[in-house]
Amino acid sequence: MSSAARERSADLHLHTYFSDGTYSPEELVAQAQRQDLQAVALTDHDTVEGCPRTAAACLAVAIEFIPGTELTAEQDGHEIHILGYGIDLENPKFLNEIGKFQTVRQNRIREMVQRLNQIDVPLQAEAVFALANCRAPGRPHVARALVQAGLVGSLDEAFERFLKKNRPAWVPKFKMSASNATALIHQSGGVAVMAHPGLNRSDEVIPAMVETGLDGIECFHTKHSASMAEHYLQIAERFRLLVTGGSDCHGLSKGRPLIGSVRLAYEHVERLKARAAERRAAAVRHFPA
Ligand code: AMP
Ligand code: ZN
Ligand code: FE
Ligand code: FE
C-alpha cells in the first residue's frame, strides 16, 4: 500500500534481541519500513541498550524514533508493566537504576540454572549469557539455551517442564513499585504509560497509578479486543491520560511477527511527544545532572 493511501501511524511497543525479541534493531527497522510505519518506539524490558542502533537505523530510512523501555513493576500485588517513552538515554540516574535491575536479572538467571542443576539438568549459566548477549536476560534466554544444548526439544517444553510459574526452575522476578517506576521515568525526562492493561485485568489499580503521575495508557495492543480498546479509551478520557498503542512484537519468538499489526494514529504520537517535551523540561529543572 502506498504511504499516501494510508493514514500516518505508529507502533509504539516493540522488542529486539536486546531483551526477549529475536530481531536486531536493523531487522526491526527494516520490518517497520515494510509496514509503512511513520514512527516506532523500542520498548525492551528493563533496558535501553538497543535504542542507539534503532535510532540510527530509523534515521537512515526517515522513520521517526522514540526511545523507550518496559519496566516490570507492581501495584497492590498486581504485576504491571510500565512503558517509559522519550527518556534521556544518557541520564546517569536512570542508567544506574536500570543497571541494578539488570544485575538482579543476571543473578536470577544464575539461580534458575542452579535449580536446573539440582534436578540434574546440566545447563551452564555462561551458555545462557553467551546466547542472550544482552544486559537484561530472562526466561526466554534460558529456554533457548536449553534447546541449544539439546536438553529439551522446544521452547514450549522448556517452559512447561521447568520455567513456568511453580515449575522447578521458576524464580520470581524482582519488581519495583509502580510509583518508583513512574518517578524514575519522570526523572529521566520520560513519559510513563501503563502497558496492556487488558492483559492484567487490574483496572482497580489505575486510580492509584494516576495519583502517582501516570501519563498514559496503552489502549491498543495485540491482545486487546476492540471492546477492550474502547473500554480503555474511555478510561483514558476519564483520567485525562494519553492514549498509546503497539503490537508488542517480539520478532519471530512468538509466532508470526506482529510489528505493524497494531497501528496508532499519528495524532497520539504528537500528544505523546508534547508531553515528553514537558517532562524533559521539568526533569532538567528538578533533577539537574
Ligand atoms: P521473564 O521476564 O524472564 O520472566 O520472561 C518473560 C517472558 O517469557 C515473556 O515475555 C515471554 O516472552 C516468555 N514466556 C513466558 N511464558 C512463556 C511460555 N509458556 N512459552 C514461551 N514463552 C514464554
Ligand atoms: Zn517481552
Ligand atoms: Fe509487557
Ligand atoms: Fe512488551
Tab-separated table of C-alpha atoms and ligand atoms in Angstrom:
chain	number	residue	atom	x	y	z
A	1	MET	CA	0.000	0.000	0.000
A	2	SER	CA	1.372	3.448	-0.788
A	3	SER	CA	2.031	5.757	2.115
A	4	ALA	CA	-0.354	8.318	0.682
A	5	ALA	CA	-3.179	5.779	0.797
A	6	ARG	CA	-2.696	5.104	4.457
A	7	GLU	CA	-3.007	7.422	7.419
A	8	ARG	CA	0.220	8.137	9.246
A	9	SER	CA	0.594	5.620	12.045
A	10	ALA	CA	2.973	4.249	14.615
A	11	ASP	CA	3.821	1.073	16.508
A	12	LEU	CA	4.992	2.070	19.982
A	13	HIS	CA	5.598	-1.319	21.598
A	14	LEU	CA	8.449	-3.325	20.100
A	15	HIS	CA	11.191	-5.648	21.356
A	16	THR	CA	14.572	-6.631	19.903
A	17	TYR	CA	17.175	-9.192	20.876
A	18	PHE	CA	18.370	-6.706	23.499
A	19	SER	CA	15.550	-8.196	25.607
A	20	ASP	CA	13.388	-11.161	24.612
A	21	GLY	CA	12.760	-10.409	20.939
A	22	THR	CA	14.537	-12.060	18.028
A	23	TYR	CA	15.122	-9.104	15.689
A	24	SER	CA	18.233	-6.986	15.660
A	25	PRO	CA	17.496	-3.234	15.677
A	26	GLU	CA	18.270	-3.129	11.946
A	27	GLU	CA	15.919	-6.021	11.156
A	28	LEU	CA	13.209	-4.397	13.242
A	29	VAL	CA	13.504	-1.123	11.364
A	30	ALA	CA	13.509	-2.920	8.002
A	31	GLN	CA	10.212	-4.518	9.041
A	32	ALA	CA	8.857	-1.142	10.179
A	33	GLN	CA	9.668	0.231	6.757
A	34	ARG	CA	7.896	-2.676	5.054
A	35	GLN	CA	4.894	-1.980	7.256
A	36	ASP	CA	4.981	1.666	6.222
A	37	LEU	CA	5.136	2.920	9.798
A	38	GLN	CA	5.938	6.595	10.257
A	39	ALA	CA	7.081	6.263	13.860
A	40	VAL	CA	8.258	3.451	16.126
A	41	ALA	CA	9.300	3.137	19.753
A	42	LEU	CA	11.622	0.474	21.134
A	43	THR	CA	10.450	-0.867	24.499
A	44	ASP	CA	12.797	-3.660	25.511
A	45	HIS	CA	12.289	-4.962	29.066
A	46	ASP	CA	14.416	-3.165	31.677
A	47	THR	CA	16.972	-1.879	29.176
A	48	VAL	CA	17.588	0.846	26.601
A	49	GLU	CA	20.643	-0.858	25.112
A	50	GLY	CA	19.038	-1.300	21.699
A	51	CYS	CA	17.969	2.349	21.355
A	52	PRO	CA	21.067	3.941	19.784
A	53	ARG	CA	21.225	1.389	16.965
A	54	THR	CA	17.479	1.527	16.390
A	55	ALA	CA	17.662	5.328	16.260
A	56	ALA	CA	20.445	5.189	13.675
A	57	ALA	CA	18.568	2.645	11.527
A	58	CYS	CA	15.406	4.769	11.710
A	59	LEU	CA	17.280	7.908	10.759
A	60	ALA	CA	18.606	6.207	7.639
A	61	VAL	CA	15.094	5.459	6.369
A	62	ALA	CA	13.335	8.575	7.726
A	63	ILE	CA	11.218	6.762	10.315
A	64	GLU	CA	10.659	8.728	13.486
A	65	PHE	CA	12.137	7.028	16.553
A	66	ILE	CA	11.044	7.319	20.173
A	67	PRO	CA	13.417	5.746	22.700
A	68	GLY	CA	11.672	3.652	25.333
A	69	THR	CA	11.731	0.793	27.784
A	70	GLU	CA	9.233	-1.512	29.510
A	71	LEU	CA	9.744	-1.719	33.255
A	72	THR	CA	8.365	-4.572	35.339
A	73	ALA	CA	6.564	-3.090	38.320
A	74	GLU	CA	3.993	-3.845	40.944
A	75	GLN	CA	0.922	-2.067	42.258
A	76	ASP	CA	-1.152	-3.528	45.095
A	77	GLY	CA	0.046	-7.050	44.346
A	78	HIS	CA	-0.561	-6.844	40.596
A	79	GLU	CA	2.316	-7.129	38.131
A	80	ILE	CA	2.183	-4.022	35.976
A	81	HIS	CA	4.383	-3.215	33.001
A	82	ILE	CA	5.190	0.458	32.640
A	83	LEU	CA	6.379	1.849	29.347
A	84	GLY	CA	8.747	4.815	29.533
A	85	TYR	CA	8.890	6.954	26.404
A	86	GLY	CA	11.286	9.723	25.484
A	87	ILE	CA	13.716	9.062	28.305
A	88	ASP	CA	17.131	10.645	28.143
A	89	LEU	CA	19.345	7.684	27.266
A	90	GLU	CA	22.349	9.231	28.930
A	91	ASN	CA	20.691	10.159	32.201
A	92	PRO	CA	23.148	8.808	34.816
A	93	LYS	CA	20.499	8.176	37.471
A	94	PHE	CA	18.381	6.213	35.017
A	95	LEU	CA	21.319	4.144	33.819
A	96	ASN	CA	22.386	3.485	37.372
A	97	GLU	CA	18.902	2.375	38.433
A	98	ILE	CA	18.234	0.111	35.471
A	99	GLY	CA	21.758	-1.238	35.888
A	100	LYS	CA	20.586	-2.581	39.250
A	101	PHE	CA	17.606	-4.333	37.648
A	102	GLN	CA	19.915	-5.818	35.075
A	103	THR	CA	22.165	-7.212	37.810
A	104	VAL	CA	19.099	-8.664	39.510
A	105	ARG	CA	18.060	-10.297	36.220
A	106	GLN	CA	21.550	-11.769	35.736
A	107	ASN	CA	21.510	-13.199	39.268
A	108	ARG	CA	18.082	-14.637	38.592
A	109	ILE	CA	19.495	-16.495	35.582
A	110	ARG	CA	22.195	-17.992	37.816
A	111	GLU	CA	19.553	-19.060	40.312
A	112	MET	CA	17.404	-20.682	37.618
A	113	VAL	CA	20.440	-22.554	36.315
A	114	GLN	CA	21.301	-23.716	39.838
A	115	ARG	CA	17.813	-25.074	40.240
A	116	LEU	CA	18.087	-26.879	36.928
A	117	ASN	CA	21.408	-28.369	38.001
A	118	GLN	CA	19.804	-29.575	41.243
A	119	ILE	CA	17.405	-31.681	39.201
A	120	ASP	CA	20.267	-32.930	37.010
A	121	VAL	CA	19.704	-30.692	34.017
A	122	PRO	CA	23.314	-29.795	33.194
A	123	LEU	CA	22.910	-26.270	31.839
A	124	GLN	CA	25.595	-23.655	32.456
A	125	ALA	CA	24.829	-20.024	33.222
A	126	GLU	CA	27.585	-18.964	30.841
A	127	ALA	CA	25.755	-20.688	27.983
A	128	VAL	CA	22.687	-18.566	28.726
A	129	PHE	CA	24.682	-15.324	28.933
A	130	ALA	CA	26.565	-16.088	25.718
A	131	LEU	CA	23.324	-16.705	23.880
A	132	ALA	CA	21.478	-13.757	25.412
A	133	ASN	CA	24.318	-11.307	24.786
A	134	CYS	CA	22.333	-8.518	26.472
A	135	ARG	CA	22.187	-6.966	29.909
A	136	ALA	CA	18.602	-7.909	30.724
A	137	PRO	CA	18.336	-11.672	30.136
A	138	GLY	CA	15.204	-13.575	31.098
A	139	ARG	CA	13.458	-16.911	30.929
A	140	PRO	CA	13.257	-16.952	27.117
A	141	HIS	CA	17.039	-16.989	27.003
A	142	VAL	CA	17.199	-19.910	29.434
A	143	ALA	CA	14.638	-21.709	27.269
A	144	ARG	CA	16.683	-21.106	24.124
A	145	ALA	CA	19.875	-22.272	25.841
A	146	LEU	CA	18.095	-25.469	26.934
A	147	VAL	CA	17.041	-26.124	23.350
A	148	GLN	CA	20.507	-25.311	22.032
A	149	ALA	CA	22.110	-27.744	24.495
A	150	GLY	CA	19.686	-30.453	23.393
A	151	LEU	CA	18.223	-30.715	26.890
A	152	VAL	CA	14.661	-30.081	25.690
A	153	GLY	CA	13.042	-30.389	22.299
A	154	SER	CA	11.375	-26.985	22.149
A	155	LEU	CA	10.910	-23.637	23.879
A	156	ASP	CA	7.434	-24.719	24.913
A	157	GLU	CA	8.808	-27.821	26.533
A	158	ALA	CA	11.361	-25.711	28.424
A	159	PHE	CA	8.603	-23.527	29.862
A	160	GLU	CA	6.205	-26.389	30.537
A	161	ARG	CA	8.733	-28.596	32.299
A	162	PHE	CA	10.985	-26.086	34.019
A	163	LEU	CA	10.376	-22.381	33.697
A	164	LYS	CA	6.676	-21.706	34.147
A	165	LYS	CA	5.453	-20.414	37.475
A	166	ASN	CA	5.727	-23.126	40.140
A	167	ARG	CA	7.854	-25.397	37.937
A	168	PRO	CA	11.226	-26.493	39.391
A	169	ALA	CA	13.421	-23.765	37.865
A	170	TRP	CA	10.971	-20.891	38.201
A	171	VAL	CA	12.349	-17.921	40.101
A	172	PRO	CA	10.116	-14.911	40.734
A	173	LYS	CA	11.157	-11.675	39.079
A	174	PHE	CA	12.044	-8.594	41.068
A	175	LYS	CA	9.521	-5.796	40.624
A	176	MET	CA	9.835	-2.210	41.716
A	177	SER	CA	6.758	-0.333	42.845
A	178	ALA	CA	4.740	1.312	40.094
A	179	SER	CA	5.236	4.697	41.739
A	180	ASN	CA	9.021	4.243	41.776
A	181	ALA	CA	8.986	3.181	38.131
A	182	THR	CA	6.947	6.239	37.212
A	183	ALA	CA	9.214	8.532	39.232
A	184	LEU	CA	12.308	7.035	37.624
A	185	ILE	CA	10.879	7.583	34.144
A	186	HIS	CA	9.943	11.177	35.008
A	187	GLN	CA	13.367	11.922	36.474
A	188	SER	CA	14.827	10.730	33.188
A	189	GLY	CA	12.642	13.099	31.224
A	190	GLY	CA	10.244	10.418	30.041
A	191	VAL	CA	6.524	9.743	29.906
A	192	ALA	CA	5.075	6.811	31.908
A	193	VAL	CA	2.419	4.654	30.272
A	194	MET	CA	0.632	1.595	31.648
A	195	ALA	CA	1.208	-1.272	29.189
A	196	HIS	CA	-1.512	-3.686	28.017
A	197	PRO	CA	-3.949	-3.142	30.921
A	198	GLY	CA	-6.302	-5.690	29.348
A	199	LEU	CA	-3.773	-8.468	29.906
A	200	ASN	CA	-3.675	-7.975	33.637
A	201	ARG	CA	-7.343	-7.117	34.060
A	202	SER	CA	-6.432	-4.999	37.025
A	203	ASP	CA	-8.348	-1.805	36.378
A	204	GLU	CA	-8.691	-1.176	40.097
A	205	VAL	CA	-5.034	-0.109	40.309
A	206	ILE	CA	-5.409	2.636	37.699
A	207	PRO	CA	-6.596	5.458	40.022
A	208	ALA	CA	-3.629	4.913	42.355
A	209	MET	CA	-1.252	4.968	39.407
A	210	VAL	CA	-2.818	8.169	38.099
A	211	GLU	CA	-2.339	9.610	41.574
A	212	THR	CA	1.412	8.918	41.361
A	213	GLY	CA	1.824	10.538	37.967
A	214	LEU	CA	0.906	8.010	35.287
A	215	ASP	CA	0.788	9.863	31.957
A	216	GLY	CA	-0.883	7.410	29.644
A	217	ILE	CA	-2.454	4.061	28.978
A	218	GLU	CA	-1.874	1.579	26.160
A	219	CYS	CA	-5.372	1.247	24.732
A	220	PHE	CA	-4.387	-0.568	21.560
A	221	HIS	CA	-2.469	-3.828	21.882
A	222	THR	CA	-2.381	-7.142	20.036
A	223	LYS	CA	-4.167	-8.878	22.878
A	224	HIS	CA	-6.864	-6.220	23.330
A	225	SER	CA	-10.179	-6.850	21.629
A	226	ALA	CA	-11.978	-3.931	20.007
A	227	SER	CA	-14.276	-3.660	23.011
A	228	MET	CA	-11.317	-3.673	25.389
A	229	ALA	CA	-9.666	-0.884	23.401
A	230	GLU	CA	-12.909	1.083	23.615
A	231	HIS	CA	-13.079	0.449	27.361
A	232	TYR	CA	-9.554	1.784	27.886
A	233	LEU	CA	-10.174	4.768	25.626
A	234	GLN	CA	-12.989	5.692	27.998
A	235	ILE	CA	-10.685	5.268	30.979
A	236	ALA	CA	-8.095	7.457	29.241
A	237	GLU	CA	-10.700	10.129	28.785
A	238	ARG	CA	-11.968	9.882	32.347
A	239	PHE	CA	-8.474	10.221	33.852
A	240	ARG	CA	-7.153	12.532	31.125
A	241	LEU	CA	-4.470	10.051	30.124
A	242	LEU	CA	-2.536	9.910	26.888
A	243	VAL	CA	-3.540	7.110	24.534
A	244	THR	CA	-0.862	4.805	23.131
A	245	GLY	CA	-0.735	1.540	21.257
A	246	GLY	CA	1.610	-1.032	19.840
A	247	SER	CA	1.916	-4.602	18.710
A	248	ASP	CA	4.327	-5.873	21.422
A	249	CYS	CA	6.207	-7.569	18.602
A	250	HIS	CA	8.924	-9.982	19.782
A	251	GLY	CA	10.104	-10.836	16.272
A	252	LEU	CA	9.770	-14.495	15.439
A	253	SER	CA	9.771	-15.761	19.028
A	254	LYS	CA	6.004	-15.710	19.435
A	255	GLY	CA	4.882	-17.000	16.071
A	256	ARG	CA	4.406	-14.515	13.266
A	257	PRO	CA	5.995	-11.082	13.621
A	258	LEU	CA	3.391	-8.664	14.897
A	259	ILE	CA	5.001	-5.355	14.013
A	260	GLY	CA	2.523	-3.068	12.277
A	261	SER	CA	-0.485	-5.215	13.237
A	262	VAL	CA	-1.484	-2.562	15.778
A	263	ARG	CA	-1.329	0.941	14.313
A	264	LEU	CA	-1.639	4.016	16.464
A	265	ALA	CA	-2.962	7.126	14.744
A	266	TYR	CA	-0.192	9.706	14.500
A	267	GLU	CA	-2.110	12.385	16.430
A	268	HIS	CA	-1.477	10.325	19.587
A	269	VAL	CA	2.241	10.317	18.833
A	270	GLU	CA	2.145	14.102	18.649
A	271	ARG	CA	0.479	14.327	22.060
A	272	LEU	CA	2.988	11.883	23.491
A	273	LYS	CA	5.871	13.950	22.118
A	274	ALA	CA	4.420	17.145	23.549
A	275	ARG	CA	4.154	15.536	26.997
A	276	ALA	CA	7.684	14.160	26.667
A	277	ALA	CA	8.967	17.674	25.960
A	278	GLU	CA	7.238	18.893	29.141
A	279	ARG	CA	8.630	16.025	31.170
A	280	ARG	CA	12.111	16.662	29.786
A	281	ALA	CA	11.947	20.352	30.709
A	282	ALA	CA	10.694	19.505	34.214
A	283	ALA	CA	13.422	16.886	34.672
A	284	VAL	CA	16.085	19.419	33.798
A	285	ARG	CA	14.573	21.897	36.295
A	286	HIS	CA	14.032	19.458	39.163
A	287	PHE	CA	16.788	16.909	38.676
A	288	PRO	CA	19.787	18.680	37.152
A	289	ALA	CA	22.567	16.321	36.121
B	1	AMP	P1	10.837	-13.144	32.261
B	1	AMP	O1	10.692	-11.656	32.067
B	1	AMP	O2	12.264	-13.540	32.339
B	1	AMP	O3	10.014	-13.710	33.359
B	1	AMP	O4	10.290	-13.802	30.917
B	1	AMP	C1	9.017	-13.458	30.475
B	1	AMP	C2	8.956	-13.770	29.012
B	1	AMP	O5	8.975	-15.178	28.836
B	1	AMP	C3	7.664	-13.320	28.361
B	1	AMP	O6	7.772	-12.004	27.872
B	1	AMP	C4	7.562	-14.291	27.223
B	1	AMP	O7	8.345	-13.789	26.151
B	1	AMP	C5	8.219	-15.534	27.707
B	1	AMP	N1	7.277	-16.583	28.126
B	1	AMP	C6	6.574	-16.627	29.274
B	1	AMP	N2	5.834	-17.766	29.355
B	1	AMP	C7	6.098	-18.460	28.220
B	1	AMP	C8	5.667	-19.729	27.686
B	1	AMP	N3	4.807	-20.515	28.371
B	1	AMP	N4	6.151	-20.100	26.487
B	1	AMP	C9	7.022	-19.319	25.804
B	1	AMP	N5	7.470	-18.117	26.251
B	1	AMP	C10	7.015	-17.702	27.444
B	2	ZN	ZN	8.674	-9.438	26.302
B	3	FE	FE	4.593	-6.442	28.836
B	4	FE	FE	6.353	-5.900	25.778
